[in-house]
PDB file of C-alpha atoms in Angstrom:
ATOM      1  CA  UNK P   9     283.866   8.406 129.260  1.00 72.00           C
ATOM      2  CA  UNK P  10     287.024   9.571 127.607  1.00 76.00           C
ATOM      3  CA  UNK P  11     286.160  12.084 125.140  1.00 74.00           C
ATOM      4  CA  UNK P  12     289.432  11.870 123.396  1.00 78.00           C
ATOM      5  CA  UNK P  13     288.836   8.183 122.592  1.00 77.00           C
ATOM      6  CA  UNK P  14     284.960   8.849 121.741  1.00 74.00           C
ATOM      7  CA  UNK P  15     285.655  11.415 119.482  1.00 75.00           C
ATOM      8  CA  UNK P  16     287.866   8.886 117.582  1.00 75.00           C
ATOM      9  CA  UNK P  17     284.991   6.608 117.304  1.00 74.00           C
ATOM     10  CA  UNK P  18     282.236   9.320 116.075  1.00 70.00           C
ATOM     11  CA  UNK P  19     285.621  10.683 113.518  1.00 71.00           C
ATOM     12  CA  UNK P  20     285.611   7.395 112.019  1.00 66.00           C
ATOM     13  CA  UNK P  21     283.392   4.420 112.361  1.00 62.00           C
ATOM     14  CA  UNK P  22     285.320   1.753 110.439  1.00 64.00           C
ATOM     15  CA  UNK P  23     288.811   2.125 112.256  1.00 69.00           C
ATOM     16  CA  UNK P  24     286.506   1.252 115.614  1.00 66.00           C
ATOM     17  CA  UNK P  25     284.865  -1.518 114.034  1.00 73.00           C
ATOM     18  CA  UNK P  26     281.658  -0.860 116.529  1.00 72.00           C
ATOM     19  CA  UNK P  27     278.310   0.010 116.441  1.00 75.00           C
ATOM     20  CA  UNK P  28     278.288   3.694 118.197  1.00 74.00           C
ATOM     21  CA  UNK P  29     275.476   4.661 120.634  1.00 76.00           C
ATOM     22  CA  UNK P  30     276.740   7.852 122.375  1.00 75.00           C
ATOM     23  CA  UNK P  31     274.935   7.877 125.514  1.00 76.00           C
ATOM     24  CA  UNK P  32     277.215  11.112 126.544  1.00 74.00           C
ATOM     25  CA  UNK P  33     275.923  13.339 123.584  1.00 75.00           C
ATOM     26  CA  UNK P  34     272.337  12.380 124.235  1.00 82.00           C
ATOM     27  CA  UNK P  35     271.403  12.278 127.982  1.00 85.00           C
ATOM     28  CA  UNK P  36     274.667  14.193 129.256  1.00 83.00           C
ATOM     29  CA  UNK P  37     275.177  16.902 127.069  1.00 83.00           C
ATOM     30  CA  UNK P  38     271.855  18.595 127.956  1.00 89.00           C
ATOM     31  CA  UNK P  39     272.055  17.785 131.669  1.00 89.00           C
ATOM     32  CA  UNK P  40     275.233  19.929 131.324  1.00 88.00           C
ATOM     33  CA  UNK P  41     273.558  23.205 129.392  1.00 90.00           C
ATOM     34  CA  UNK P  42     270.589  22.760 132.096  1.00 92.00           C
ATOM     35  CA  UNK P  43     272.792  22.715 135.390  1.00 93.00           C
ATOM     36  CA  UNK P  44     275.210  24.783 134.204  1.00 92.00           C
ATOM     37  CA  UNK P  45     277.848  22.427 134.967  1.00 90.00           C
ATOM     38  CA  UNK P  46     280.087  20.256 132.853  1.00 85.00           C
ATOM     39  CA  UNK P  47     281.088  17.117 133.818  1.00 82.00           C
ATOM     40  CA  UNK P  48     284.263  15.763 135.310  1.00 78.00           C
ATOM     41  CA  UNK P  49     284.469  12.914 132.350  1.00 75.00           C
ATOM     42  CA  UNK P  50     286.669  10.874 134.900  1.00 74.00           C
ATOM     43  CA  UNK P  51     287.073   6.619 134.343  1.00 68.00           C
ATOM     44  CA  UNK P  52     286.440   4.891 137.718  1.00 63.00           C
ATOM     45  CA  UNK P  53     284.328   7.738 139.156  1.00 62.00           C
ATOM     46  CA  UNK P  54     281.587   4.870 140.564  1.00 59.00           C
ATOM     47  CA  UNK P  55     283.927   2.713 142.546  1.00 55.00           C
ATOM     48  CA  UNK P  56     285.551   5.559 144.275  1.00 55.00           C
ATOM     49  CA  UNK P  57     283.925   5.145 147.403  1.00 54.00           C
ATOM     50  CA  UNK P  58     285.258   1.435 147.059  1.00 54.00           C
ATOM     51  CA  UNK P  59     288.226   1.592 150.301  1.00 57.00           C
ATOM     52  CA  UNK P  60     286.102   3.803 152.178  1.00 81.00           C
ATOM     53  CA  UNK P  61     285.618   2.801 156.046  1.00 84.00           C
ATOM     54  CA  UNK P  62     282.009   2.724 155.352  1.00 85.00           C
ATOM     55  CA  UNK P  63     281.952   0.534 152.492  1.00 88.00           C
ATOM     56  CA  UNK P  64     284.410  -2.060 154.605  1.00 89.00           C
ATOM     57  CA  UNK P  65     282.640  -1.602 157.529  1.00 90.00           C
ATOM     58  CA  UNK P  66     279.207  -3.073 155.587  1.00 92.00           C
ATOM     59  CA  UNK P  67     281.484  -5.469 153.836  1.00 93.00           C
ATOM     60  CA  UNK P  68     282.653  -6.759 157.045  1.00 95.00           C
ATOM     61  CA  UNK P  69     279.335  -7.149 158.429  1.00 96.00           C
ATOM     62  CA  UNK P  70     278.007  -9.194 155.932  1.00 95.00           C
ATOM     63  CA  UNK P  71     280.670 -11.487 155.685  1.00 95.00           C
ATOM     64  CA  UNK P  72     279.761 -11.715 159.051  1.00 96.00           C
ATOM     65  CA  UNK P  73     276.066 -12.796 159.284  1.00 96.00           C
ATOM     66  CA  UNK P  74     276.881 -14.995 156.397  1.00 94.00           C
ATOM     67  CA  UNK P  75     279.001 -16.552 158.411  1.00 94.00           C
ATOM     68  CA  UNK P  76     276.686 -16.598 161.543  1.00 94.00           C
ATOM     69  CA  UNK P  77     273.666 -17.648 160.041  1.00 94.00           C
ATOM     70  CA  UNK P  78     271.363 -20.059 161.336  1.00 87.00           C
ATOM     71  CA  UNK P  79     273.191 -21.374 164.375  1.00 86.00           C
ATOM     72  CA  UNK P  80     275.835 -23.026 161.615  1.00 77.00           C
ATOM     73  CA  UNK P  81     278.424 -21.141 163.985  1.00 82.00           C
ATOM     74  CA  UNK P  82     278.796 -19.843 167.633  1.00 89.00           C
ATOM     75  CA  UNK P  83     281.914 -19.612 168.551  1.00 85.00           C
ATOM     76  CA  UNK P  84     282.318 -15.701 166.959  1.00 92.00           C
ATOM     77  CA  UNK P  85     279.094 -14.690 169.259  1.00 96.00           C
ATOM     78  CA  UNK P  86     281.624 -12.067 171.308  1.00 95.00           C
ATOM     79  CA  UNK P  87     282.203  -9.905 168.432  1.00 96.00           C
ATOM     80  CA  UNK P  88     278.497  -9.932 167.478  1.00 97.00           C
ATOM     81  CA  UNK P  89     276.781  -6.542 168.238  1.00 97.00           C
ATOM     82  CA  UNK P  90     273.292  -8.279 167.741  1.00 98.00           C
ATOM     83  CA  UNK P  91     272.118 -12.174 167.593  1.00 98.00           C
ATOM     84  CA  UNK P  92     268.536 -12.649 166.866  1.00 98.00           C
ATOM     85  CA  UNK P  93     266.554 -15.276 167.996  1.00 98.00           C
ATOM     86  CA  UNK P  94     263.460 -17.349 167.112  1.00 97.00           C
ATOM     87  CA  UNK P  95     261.244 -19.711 165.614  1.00 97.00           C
ATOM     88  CA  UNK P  96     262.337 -20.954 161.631  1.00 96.00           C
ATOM     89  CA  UNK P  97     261.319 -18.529 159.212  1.00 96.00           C
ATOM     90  CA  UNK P  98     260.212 -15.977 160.925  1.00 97.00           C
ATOM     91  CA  UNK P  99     262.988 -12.892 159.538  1.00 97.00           C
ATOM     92  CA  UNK P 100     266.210 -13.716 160.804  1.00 97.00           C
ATOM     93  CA  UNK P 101     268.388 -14.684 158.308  1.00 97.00           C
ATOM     94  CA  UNK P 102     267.067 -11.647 155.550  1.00 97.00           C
ATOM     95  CA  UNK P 103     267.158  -9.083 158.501  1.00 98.00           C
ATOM     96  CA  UNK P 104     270.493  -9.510 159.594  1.00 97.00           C
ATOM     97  CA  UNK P 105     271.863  -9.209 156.228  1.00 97.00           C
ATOM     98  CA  UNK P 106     269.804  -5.743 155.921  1.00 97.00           C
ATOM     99  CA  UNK P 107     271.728  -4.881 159.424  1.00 97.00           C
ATOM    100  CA  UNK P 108     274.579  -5.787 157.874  1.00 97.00           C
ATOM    101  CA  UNK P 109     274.346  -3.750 154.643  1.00 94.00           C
ATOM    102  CA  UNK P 110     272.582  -0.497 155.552  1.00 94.00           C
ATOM    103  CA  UNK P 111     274.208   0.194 158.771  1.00 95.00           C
ATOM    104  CA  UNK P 112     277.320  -2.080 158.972  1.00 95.00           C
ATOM    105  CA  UNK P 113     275.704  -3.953 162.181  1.00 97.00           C
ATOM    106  CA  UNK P 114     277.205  -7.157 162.775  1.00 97.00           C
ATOM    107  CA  UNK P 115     273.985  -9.570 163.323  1.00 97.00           C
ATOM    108  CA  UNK P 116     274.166 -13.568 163.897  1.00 97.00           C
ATOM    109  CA  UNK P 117     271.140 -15.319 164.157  1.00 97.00           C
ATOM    110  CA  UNK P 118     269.898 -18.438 165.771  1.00 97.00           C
ATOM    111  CA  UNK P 119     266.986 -20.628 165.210  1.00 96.00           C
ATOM    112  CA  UNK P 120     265.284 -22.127 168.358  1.00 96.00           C
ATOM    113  CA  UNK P 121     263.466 -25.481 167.061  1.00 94.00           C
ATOM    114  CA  UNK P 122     261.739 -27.671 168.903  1.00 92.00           C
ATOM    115  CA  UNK P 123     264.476 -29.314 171.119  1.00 93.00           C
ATOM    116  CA  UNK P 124     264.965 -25.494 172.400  1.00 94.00           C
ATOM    117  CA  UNK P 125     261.599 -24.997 173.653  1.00 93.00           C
ATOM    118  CA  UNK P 126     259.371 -25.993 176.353  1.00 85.00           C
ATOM    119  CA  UNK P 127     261.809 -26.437 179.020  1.00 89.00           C
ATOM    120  CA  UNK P 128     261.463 -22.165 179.792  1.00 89.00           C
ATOM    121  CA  UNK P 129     265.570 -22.391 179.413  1.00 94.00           C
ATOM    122  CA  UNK P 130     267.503 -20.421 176.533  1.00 96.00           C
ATOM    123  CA  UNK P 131     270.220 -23.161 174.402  1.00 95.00           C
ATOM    124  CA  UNK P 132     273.471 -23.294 176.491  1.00 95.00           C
ATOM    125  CA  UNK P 133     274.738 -21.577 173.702  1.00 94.00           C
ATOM    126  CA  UNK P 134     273.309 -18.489 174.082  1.00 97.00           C
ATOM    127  CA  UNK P 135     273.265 -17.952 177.936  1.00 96.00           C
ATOM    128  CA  UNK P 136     276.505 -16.285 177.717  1.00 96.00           C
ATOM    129  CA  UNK P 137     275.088 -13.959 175.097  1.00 97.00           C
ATOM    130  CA  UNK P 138     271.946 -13.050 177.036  1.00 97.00           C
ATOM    131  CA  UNK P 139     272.076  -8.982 176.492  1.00 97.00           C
ATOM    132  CA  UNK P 140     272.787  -9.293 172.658  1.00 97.00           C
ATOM    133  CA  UNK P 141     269.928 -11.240 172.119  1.00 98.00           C
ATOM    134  CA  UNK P 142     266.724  -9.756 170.150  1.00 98.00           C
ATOM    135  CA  UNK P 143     263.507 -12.005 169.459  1.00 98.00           C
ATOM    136  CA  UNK P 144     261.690 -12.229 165.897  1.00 98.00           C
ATOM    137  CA  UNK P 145     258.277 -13.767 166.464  1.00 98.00           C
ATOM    138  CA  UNK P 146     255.316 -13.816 164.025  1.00 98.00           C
ATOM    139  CA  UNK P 147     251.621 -15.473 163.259  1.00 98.00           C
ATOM    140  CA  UNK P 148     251.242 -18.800 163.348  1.00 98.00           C
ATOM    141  CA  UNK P 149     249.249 -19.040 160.380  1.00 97.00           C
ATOM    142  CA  UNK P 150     251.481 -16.452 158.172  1.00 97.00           C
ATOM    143  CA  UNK P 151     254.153 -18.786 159.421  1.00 98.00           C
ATOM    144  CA  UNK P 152     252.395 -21.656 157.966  1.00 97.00           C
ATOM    145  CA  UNK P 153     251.916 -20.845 154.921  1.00 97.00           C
ATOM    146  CA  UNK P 154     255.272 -20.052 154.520  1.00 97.00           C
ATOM    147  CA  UNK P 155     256.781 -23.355 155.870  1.00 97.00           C
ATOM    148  CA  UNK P 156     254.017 -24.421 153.593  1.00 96.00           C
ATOM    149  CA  UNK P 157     256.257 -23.178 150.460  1.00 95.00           C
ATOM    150  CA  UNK P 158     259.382 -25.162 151.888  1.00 92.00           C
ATOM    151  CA  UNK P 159     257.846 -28.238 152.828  1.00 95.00           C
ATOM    152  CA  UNK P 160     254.588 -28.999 151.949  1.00 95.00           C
ATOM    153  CA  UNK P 161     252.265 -30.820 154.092  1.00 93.00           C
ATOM    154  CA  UNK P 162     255.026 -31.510 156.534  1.00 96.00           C
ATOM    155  CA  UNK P 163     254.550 -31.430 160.407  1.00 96.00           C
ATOM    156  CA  UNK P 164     257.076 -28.502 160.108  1.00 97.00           C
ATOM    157  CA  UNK P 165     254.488 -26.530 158.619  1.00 97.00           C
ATOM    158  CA  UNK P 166     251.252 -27.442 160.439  1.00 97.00           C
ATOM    159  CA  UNK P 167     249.491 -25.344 162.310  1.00 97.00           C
ATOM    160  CA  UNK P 168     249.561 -26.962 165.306  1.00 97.00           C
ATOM    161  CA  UNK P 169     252.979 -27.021 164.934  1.00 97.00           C
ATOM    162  CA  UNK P 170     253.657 -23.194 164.253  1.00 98.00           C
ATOM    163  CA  UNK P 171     251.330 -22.081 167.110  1.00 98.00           C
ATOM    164  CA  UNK P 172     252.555 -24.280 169.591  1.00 97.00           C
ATOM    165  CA  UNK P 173     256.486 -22.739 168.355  1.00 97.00           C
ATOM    166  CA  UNK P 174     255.466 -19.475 168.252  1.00 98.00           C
ATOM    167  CA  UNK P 175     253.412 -19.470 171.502  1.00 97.00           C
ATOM    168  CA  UNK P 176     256.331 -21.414 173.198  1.00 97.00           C
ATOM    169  CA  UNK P 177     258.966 -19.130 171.985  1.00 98.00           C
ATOM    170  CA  UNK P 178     256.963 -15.636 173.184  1.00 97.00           C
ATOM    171  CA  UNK P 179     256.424 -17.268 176.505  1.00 97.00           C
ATOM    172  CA  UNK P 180     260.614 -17.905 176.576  1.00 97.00           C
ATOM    173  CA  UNK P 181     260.893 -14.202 175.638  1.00 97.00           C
ATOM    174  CA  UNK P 182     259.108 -12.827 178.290  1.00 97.00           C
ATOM    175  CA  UNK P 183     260.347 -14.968 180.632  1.00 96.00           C
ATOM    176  CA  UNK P 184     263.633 -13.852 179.956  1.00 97.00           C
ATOM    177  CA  UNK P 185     263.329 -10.189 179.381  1.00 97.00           C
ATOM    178  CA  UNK P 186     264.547 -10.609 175.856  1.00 98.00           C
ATOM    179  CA  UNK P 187     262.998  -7.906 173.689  1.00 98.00           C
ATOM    180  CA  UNK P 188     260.804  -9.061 170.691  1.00 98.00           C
ATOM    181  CA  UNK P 189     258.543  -7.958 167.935  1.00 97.00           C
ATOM    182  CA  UNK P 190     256.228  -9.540 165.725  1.00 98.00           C
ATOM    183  CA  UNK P 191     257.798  -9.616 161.974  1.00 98.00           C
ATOM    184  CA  UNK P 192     254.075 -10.535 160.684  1.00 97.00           C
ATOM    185  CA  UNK P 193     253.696  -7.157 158.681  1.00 95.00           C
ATOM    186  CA  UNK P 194     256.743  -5.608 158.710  1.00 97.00           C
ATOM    187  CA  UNK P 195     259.001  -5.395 155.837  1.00 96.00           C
ATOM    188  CA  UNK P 196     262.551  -6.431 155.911  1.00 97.00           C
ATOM    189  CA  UNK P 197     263.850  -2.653 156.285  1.00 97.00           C
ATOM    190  CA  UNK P 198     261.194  -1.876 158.449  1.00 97.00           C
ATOM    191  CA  UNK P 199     262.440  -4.769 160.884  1.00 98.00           C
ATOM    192  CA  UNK P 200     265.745  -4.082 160.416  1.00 97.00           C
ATOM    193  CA  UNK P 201     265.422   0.026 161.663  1.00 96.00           C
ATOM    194  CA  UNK P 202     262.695  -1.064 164.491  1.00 97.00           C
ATOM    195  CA  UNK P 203     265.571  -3.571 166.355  1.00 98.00           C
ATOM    196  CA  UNK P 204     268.093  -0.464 165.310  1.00 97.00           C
ATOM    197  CA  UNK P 205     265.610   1.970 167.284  1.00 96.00           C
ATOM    198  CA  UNK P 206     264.813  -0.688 170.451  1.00 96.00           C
ATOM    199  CA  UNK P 207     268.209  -1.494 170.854  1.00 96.00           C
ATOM    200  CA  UNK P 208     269.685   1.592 170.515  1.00 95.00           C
ATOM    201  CA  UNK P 209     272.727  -0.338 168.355  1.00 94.00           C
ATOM    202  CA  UNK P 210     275.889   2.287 166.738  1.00 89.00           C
ATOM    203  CA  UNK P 211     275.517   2.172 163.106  1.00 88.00           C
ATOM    204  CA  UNK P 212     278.364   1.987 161.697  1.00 82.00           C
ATOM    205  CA  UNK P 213     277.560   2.747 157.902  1.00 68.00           C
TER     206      UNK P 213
END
């Protein structure tokens, strides 16, 4: 990027002691002619938005859902703006790290097995946390087949198994008001601005 330095390397090859590719004179020089514009040449010019609010603010976040993932933690709940709830693999973990990075949102998830379900009651542990949470649901038989690629052949990944899950879990969503949508077909991003949109959440990135 310096030109004072490059030009010492194109002046004289052996005192640099390196093979010279100058990606400046070949792909920025004509930019330059064709916008009219020179450039600023500056050393550090990508990492200047490093201290910006933004960037800490998405920084934050994900150290956040890492740290919120999968029900490992709960007692940080309070200072979550969203916690996501339902069945194993069905888009949690992936789409509160998206929340996290493209809009600063601090997500935690929580994965309600088996022992959650059937008894029409949320986990004690969320109950406080009742208007932050948001429901991921999808197919049973997507959902199979990707248990299926975790644990083979496992009750886990039966299909009884997933549609009894996924038809339990719906049922506890409705029950309690807790808004949901089906991940099935949706990318990642696609999830991750349709729970921005339906809960109306501040980004803050």
């Amino acid at each position: 990027v310096d030109r004072r330095q490059r030009q010492m390397c194109i002046r004289d090859r052996s005192k640099a002691e390196a093979f010279k590719v100058d990606i400046f004179a070949t792909f920025l020089a004509p930019l330059e002619k064709e916008l009219n514009k020179s450039s600023s040449y500056t050393v550090g010019k990508s990492h200047v938005g490093g201290n910006n609010k933004s960037y800490l603010a998405r920084i934050d976040a994900v150290n956040f859902a890492l740290d919120n993932d999968d029900g490992s933690k709960i007692k940080h709940y309070d200072k979550a703006d969203i916690i996501l709830v339902g069945v194993s693999r069905s888009g949690k973990t992936p789409s509160c790290l998206y929340l996290a990075l493209q809009f600063g949102v601090k997500a935690a998830n929580y994965p309600l097995t088996e022992e959650d379900l059937g008894n029409g009651e949320l986990p004690e542990a969320l109950k406080p946390f009742k208007d932050k949470l948001f429901g991921l649901t999808i197919d049973p038989e997507r959902l199979a087949a990707i248990r299926n690629e975790r644990k083979a052949n496992s009750r886990y990944a039966s299909l009884n198994q997933c549609y009894y899950e996924t038809e339990e879990v719906e049922m506890l969503f409705q029950r309690m008001n807790i808004p949901f949508l089906t991940t099935t077909d949706l990318s990642v991003e696609e999830i991750s601005t349709r729970i921005m949109f339906e809960t109306k959440l501040n980004r803050r990135a």
